[in-house]
Amino acid sequence: MLRERNTSALSSCLKLFDVFVLLRLIVGAFIVPFVDGAYLDDVKRCIPVVTSDNSKSGNFTSPNYPRFYPQNTHCRYDFVGHANERVQIVFTDFNLFHPDDGFSQRDPDRPRNLKEIERSRRQRDLDCSAADVDILSAFVYTNFEDKLARIDDFCGSNPPLAVMSNRNRLTLELKAPSSSTYVRGFSALYRFVTDFGITNGRQDPHLPCRFYFHSNETSNGTFTSPNYPGLYPRDTECHYFFQGKENEHVELHFTYFHIDGVQPCDEDTYSDYVEFSNYIPTDRKYDRKCGTESGFKVRSDRKFFRVNFHSNDRYDATGFQATYQFSDKTNHLTIRNVRSASEKFCVSSLSSPLVFLSFFTIFWGK
């Protein structure tokens, strides 16, 4: 009886998995969040174009910050770096008008009650598509010269996650039909970076997103996806090489993992992914990883190990954070999840409604 019940539950989950993959294929193939490049041509600039020739970093704000911005404000911020640079935007304060956000309509000097505090915790669920909502939209430039790709629309009172361009240009559009005497607008930092926001490891000077971790330099540490804990950039591939001494192996512990995609984490499902290898080429021993999962470990068979991160041009997520530890222990078994691909999806991906509904938010929530 219990076996029949478990079989029935798994069968239902697999059917849901098949529907999700089919919808994802349709969305990925036909509904791409690209915008015609001429869309912003007639939008005036909030500030002059920011170039890395003038400054590698700085701050910028909404008009009149920290006081409320004028009603019907519509302007853009353009950032242009050198060919080998990425643009990183980190928001330090964010408070745009939203009719369903009590915090963006209240006097900031008046203490918040419990209802307002709870509402502020749910800011990321606000709908930014209504006509009377003030929004800040982030755009990057695609490989098609006449197309822009919208990263996201930001609204409400919680600072958005940090964003990073996929190339050397990034544009923000502030569209504020409403405003309010109780809003402050936003402030943010910009940086033109060549390290992809990855702060650990030794970067290869000739191959931009390649980082080395040698046990003779440090036996343990952390490494992350580009721009972590912000949204990782699109169209990006990064390699992490771990090199131990003789008789050493390296163990990786992923404490956070959110890579947009579904099993088998390949190009056919428009998935971003992380893959592992004991060699420079692909290692069939390891399945690609994507979706939402944390707390898993991977151990190399020998002293060399490679991790590869790949993102496509369509989806975003917050990436991963992991620790590494070189060891000379003789146990070289690799810790792997033995569930099938479909079962892994049912357990780790469908358990989170946000993962299942992510493509609806991206494409129909604008």
Short mmCIF file of N, CA and C in Angstrom, two decimals, residues 54-126:
data_model
loop_
_atom_site.label_atom_id
_atom_site.label_comp_id
_atom_site.label_asym_id
_atom_site.label_seq_id
_atom_site.Cartn_x
_atom_site.Cartn_y
_atom_site.Cartn_z
N ASN A 54 36.32 58.13 -17.23
CA ASN A 54 36.21 59.22 -16.25
C ASN A 54 36.36 58.72 -14.82
N SER A 55 35.79 57.56 -14.52
CA SER A 55 35.88 57.02 -13.15
C SER A 55 35.56 55.54 -13.17
N LYS A 56 36.32 54.75 -12.41
CA LYS A 56 36.08 53.32 -12.33
C LYS A 56 34.97 52.98 -11.34
N SER A 57 34.60 53.90 -10.49
CA SER A 57 33.54 53.65 -9.51
C SER A 57 32.98 54.98 -9.04
N GLY A 58 31.81 54.92 -8.46
CA GLY A 58 31.18 56.14 -7.96
C GLY A 58 29.76 55.84 -7.52
N ASN A 59 29.01 56.89 -7.24
CA ASN A 59 27.62 56.71 -6.83
C ASN A 59 26.72 57.58 -7.69
N PHE A 60 25.46 57.22 -7.76
CA PHE A 60 24.46 58.00 -8.50
C PHE A 60 23.13 57.82 -7.79
N THR A 61 22.20 58.72 -8.06
CA THR A 61 20.91 58.72 -7.35
C THR A 61 19.78 59.08 -8.29
N SER A 62 18.57 58.91 -7.80
CA SER A 62 17.40 59.41 -8.51
C SER A 62 17.37 60.94 -8.38
N PRO A 63 16.65 61.62 -9.26
CA PRO A 63 16.57 63.08 -9.17
C PRO A 63 16.05 63.53 -7.81
N ASN A 64 16.74 64.52 -7.24
CA ASN A 64 16.31 65.17 -5.99
C ASN A 64 16.54 64.33 -4.74
N TYR A 65 17.19 63.15 -4.88
CA TYR A 65 17.43 62.28 -3.73
C TYR A 65 18.22 63.05 -2.65
N PRO A 66 17.89 62.87 -1.36
CA PRO A 66 16.98 61.89 -0.77
C PRO A 66 15.54 62.39 -0.60
N ARG A 67 15.18 63.46 -1.25
CA ARG A 67 13.79 63.90 -1.26
C ARG A 67 13.08 63.26 -2.44
N PHE A 68 11.76 63.39 -2.48
CA PHE A 68 10.99 62.71 -3.52
C PHE A 68 11.32 63.26 -4.91
N TYR A 69 11.32 62.39 -5.87
CA TYR A 69 11.57 62.75 -7.27
C TYR A 69 10.27 63.32 -7.87
N PRO A 70 10.36 64.14 -8.90
CA PRO A 70 9.16 64.76 -9.49
C PRO A 70 8.22 63.71 -10.10
N GLN A 71 6.95 64.02 -10.09
CA GLN A 71 5.97 63.17 -10.76
C GLN A 71 6.25 63.16 -12.26
N ASN A 72 5.96 62.02 -12.91
CA ASN A 72 6.17 61.84 -14.35
C ASN A 72 7.65 61.92 -14.75
N THR A 73 8.52 61.56 -13.83
CA THR A 73 9.94 61.46 -14.17
C THR A 73 10.15 60.26 -15.10
N HIS A 74 10.85 60.49 -16.19
CA HIS A 74 11.19 59.41 -17.12
C HIS A 74 12.57 59.72 -17.71
N CYS A 75 13.56 58.99 -17.26
CA CYS A 75 14.92 59.25 -17.73
C CYS A 75 15.76 57.98 -17.60
N ARG A 76 16.96 58.02 -18.14
CA ARG A 76 17.81 56.83 -18.20
C ARG A 76 19.21 57.12 -17.68
N TYR A 77 19.88 56.04 -17.24
CA TYR A 77 21.27 56.10 -16.79
C TYR A 77 22.07 55.13 -17.68
N ASP A 78 23.10 55.64 -18.33
CA ASP A 78 23.91 54.80 -19.23
C ASP A 78 25.32 54.66 -18.68
N PHE A 79 25.82 53.42 -18.67
CA PHE A 79 27.17 53.11 -18.19
C PHE A 79 27.91 52.37 -19.30
N VAL A 80 29.10 52.87 -19.65
CA VAL A 80 29.88 52.28 -20.74
C VAL A 80 31.32 52.10 -20.28
N GLY A 81 31.79 50.85 -20.30
CA GLY A 81 33.15 50.56 -19.90
C GLY A 81 34.01 50.17 -21.07
N HIS A 82 35.26 49.79 -20.80
CA HIS A 82 36.14 49.27 -21.83
C HIS A 82 35.68 47.87 -22.23
N ALA A 83 36.21 47.36 -23.32
CA ALA A 83 35.75 46.08 -23.86
C ALA A 83 35.88 44.93 -22.87
N ASN A 84 36.89 44.98 -21.99
CA ASN A 84 37.12 43.88 -21.06
C ASN A 84 36.46 44.10 -19.70
N GLU A 85 35.61 45.12 -19.58
CA GLU A 85 35.00 45.46 -18.30
C GLU A 85 33.52 45.08 -18.26
N ARG A 86 33.06 44.79 -17.07
CA ARG A 86 31.63 44.61 -16.80
C ARG A 86 31.17 45.74 -15.89
N VAL A 87 29.89 46.09 -16.01
CA VAL A 87 29.30 47.13 -15.16
C VAL A 87 28.56 46.45 -14.01
N GLN A 88 28.91 46.84 -12.80
CA GLN A 88 28.24 46.30 -11.61
C GLN A 88 27.50 47.43 -10.90
N ILE A 89 26.23 47.20 -10.59
CA ILE A 89 25.40 48.18 -9.88
C ILE A 89 24.97 47.57 -8.55
N VAL A 90 25.26 48.28 -7.45
CA VAL A 90 24.87 47.84 -6.11
C VAL A 90 24.00 48.93 -5.50
N PHE A 91 22.78 48.59 -5.15
CA PHE A 91 21.85 49.57 -4.59
C PHE A 91 22.04 49.70 -3.08
N THR A 92 22.15 50.93 -2.62
CA THR A 92 22.34 51.19 -1.19
C THR A 92 21.07 51.71 -0.51
N ASP A 93 20.14 52.23 -1.27
CA ASP A 93 18.85 52.68 -0.74
C ASP A 93 17.84 52.63 -1.89
N PHE A 94 16.61 52.22 -1.57
CA PHE A 94 15.62 52.07 -2.64
C PHE A 94 14.24 52.30 -2.06
N ASN A 95 13.51 53.28 -2.61
CA ASN A 95 12.20 53.63 -2.06
C ASN A 95 11.40 54.33 -3.16
N LEU A 96 10.75 53.54 -4.02
CA LEU A 96 9.92 54.06 -5.10
C LEU A 96 8.45 53.86 -4.77
N PHE A 97 7.61 54.73 -5.33
CA PHE A 97 6.18 54.66 -5.03
C PHE A 97 5.56 53.39 -5.58
N HIS A 98 4.76 52.74 -4.73
CA HIS A 98 3.93 51.60 -5.14
C HIS A 98 2.64 51.67 -4.34
N PRO A 99 1.48 51.62 -5.00
CA PRO A 99 0.21 51.79 -4.27
C PRO A 99 -0.06 50.70 -3.24
N ASP A 100 0.56 49.51 -3.40
CA ASP A 100 0.34 48.42 -2.45
C ASP A 100 1.45 48.31 -1.41
N ASP A 101 2.35 49.26 -1.43
CA ASP A 101 3.49 49.25 -0.50
C ASP A 101 3.31 50.39 0.49
N GLY A 102 2.82 50.08 1.69
CA GLY A 102 2.57 51.13 2.67
C GLY A 102 3.82 51.90 3.03
N PHE A 103 4.99 51.24 2.98
CA PHE A 103 6.22 51.90 3.40
C PHE A 103 6.62 53.00 2.42
N SER A 104 6.25 52.87 1.12
CA SER A 104 6.63 53.89 0.15
C SER A 104 5.66 55.07 0.18
N GLN A 105 4.61 55.00 1.02
CA GLN A 105 3.65 56.08 1.08
C GLN A 105 3.62 56.77 2.44
N ARG A 106 4.42 56.29 3.37
CA ARG A 106 4.33 56.79 4.73
C ARG A 106 5.43 57.80 5.04
N ASP A 107 5.24 58.53 6.10
CA ASP A 107 6.26 59.45 6.60
C ASP A 107 7.40 58.64 7.20
N PRO A 108 8.63 58.75 6.67
CA PRO A 108 9.73 57.91 7.18
C PRO A 108 10.06 58.18 8.64
N ASP A 109 9.60 59.31 9.20
CA ASP A 109 9.87 59.61 10.61
C ASP A 109 8.86 58.95 11.54
N ARG A 110 7.75 58.45 10.98
CA ARG A 110 6.73 57.83 11.83
C ARG A 110 7.09 56.35 12.03
N PRO A 111 7.10 55.86 13.26
CA PRO A 111 7.45 54.45 13.50
C PRO A 111 6.51 53.52 12.76
N ARG A 112 7.04 52.44 12.24
CA ARG A 112 6.23 51.46 11.54
C ARG A 112 5.55 50.52 12.53
N ASN A 113 4.31 50.13 12.23
CA ASN A 113 3.66 49.13 13.05
C ASN A 113 4.00 47.74 12.52
N LEU A 114 3.52 46.70 13.21
CA LEU A 114 3.87 45.33 12.84
C LEU A 114 3.37 44.98 11.45
N LYS A 115 2.20 45.50 11.09
CA LYS A 115 1.65 45.21 9.77
C LYS A 115 2.55 45.76 8.67
N GLU A 116 3.05 46.98 8.88
CA GLU A 116 3.94 47.58 7.88
C GLU A 116 5.27 46.85 7.81
N ILE A 117 5.78 46.41 8.95
CA ILE A 117 7.04 45.67 8.96
C ILE A 117 6.89 44.36 8.19
N GLU A 118 5.78 43.65 8.43
CA GLU A 118 5.55 42.39 7.73
C GLU A 118 5.38 42.63 6.23
N ARG A 119 4.72 43.72 5.89
CA ARG A 119 4.53 44.03 4.47
C ARG A 119 5.87 44.31 3.81
N SER A 120 6.77 44.98 4.50
CA SER A 120 8.08 45.30 3.92
C SER A 120 8.89 44.03 3.66
N ARG A 121 8.62 42.98 4.44
CA ARG A 121 9.34 41.73 4.23
C ARG A 121 8.90 41.03 2.95
N ARG A 122 7.73 41.42 2.43
CA ARG A 122 7.21 40.75 1.24
C ARG A 122 7.39 41.61 -0.01
N GLN A 123 8.30 42.57 0.05
CA GLN A 123 8.42 43.51 -1.05
C GLN A 123 8.76 42.83 -2.37
N ARG A 124 9.53 41.76 -2.35
CA ARG A 124 9.95 41.13 -3.58
C ARG A 124 8.77 40.49 -4.31
N ASP A 125 7.61 40.38 -3.65
CA ASP A 125 6.43 39.83 -4.29
C ASP A 125 5.56 40.90 -4.92
N LEU A 126 5.93 42.16 -4.83
CA LEU A 126 5.12 43.23 -5.39
C LEU A 126 5.06 43.13 -6.91
#
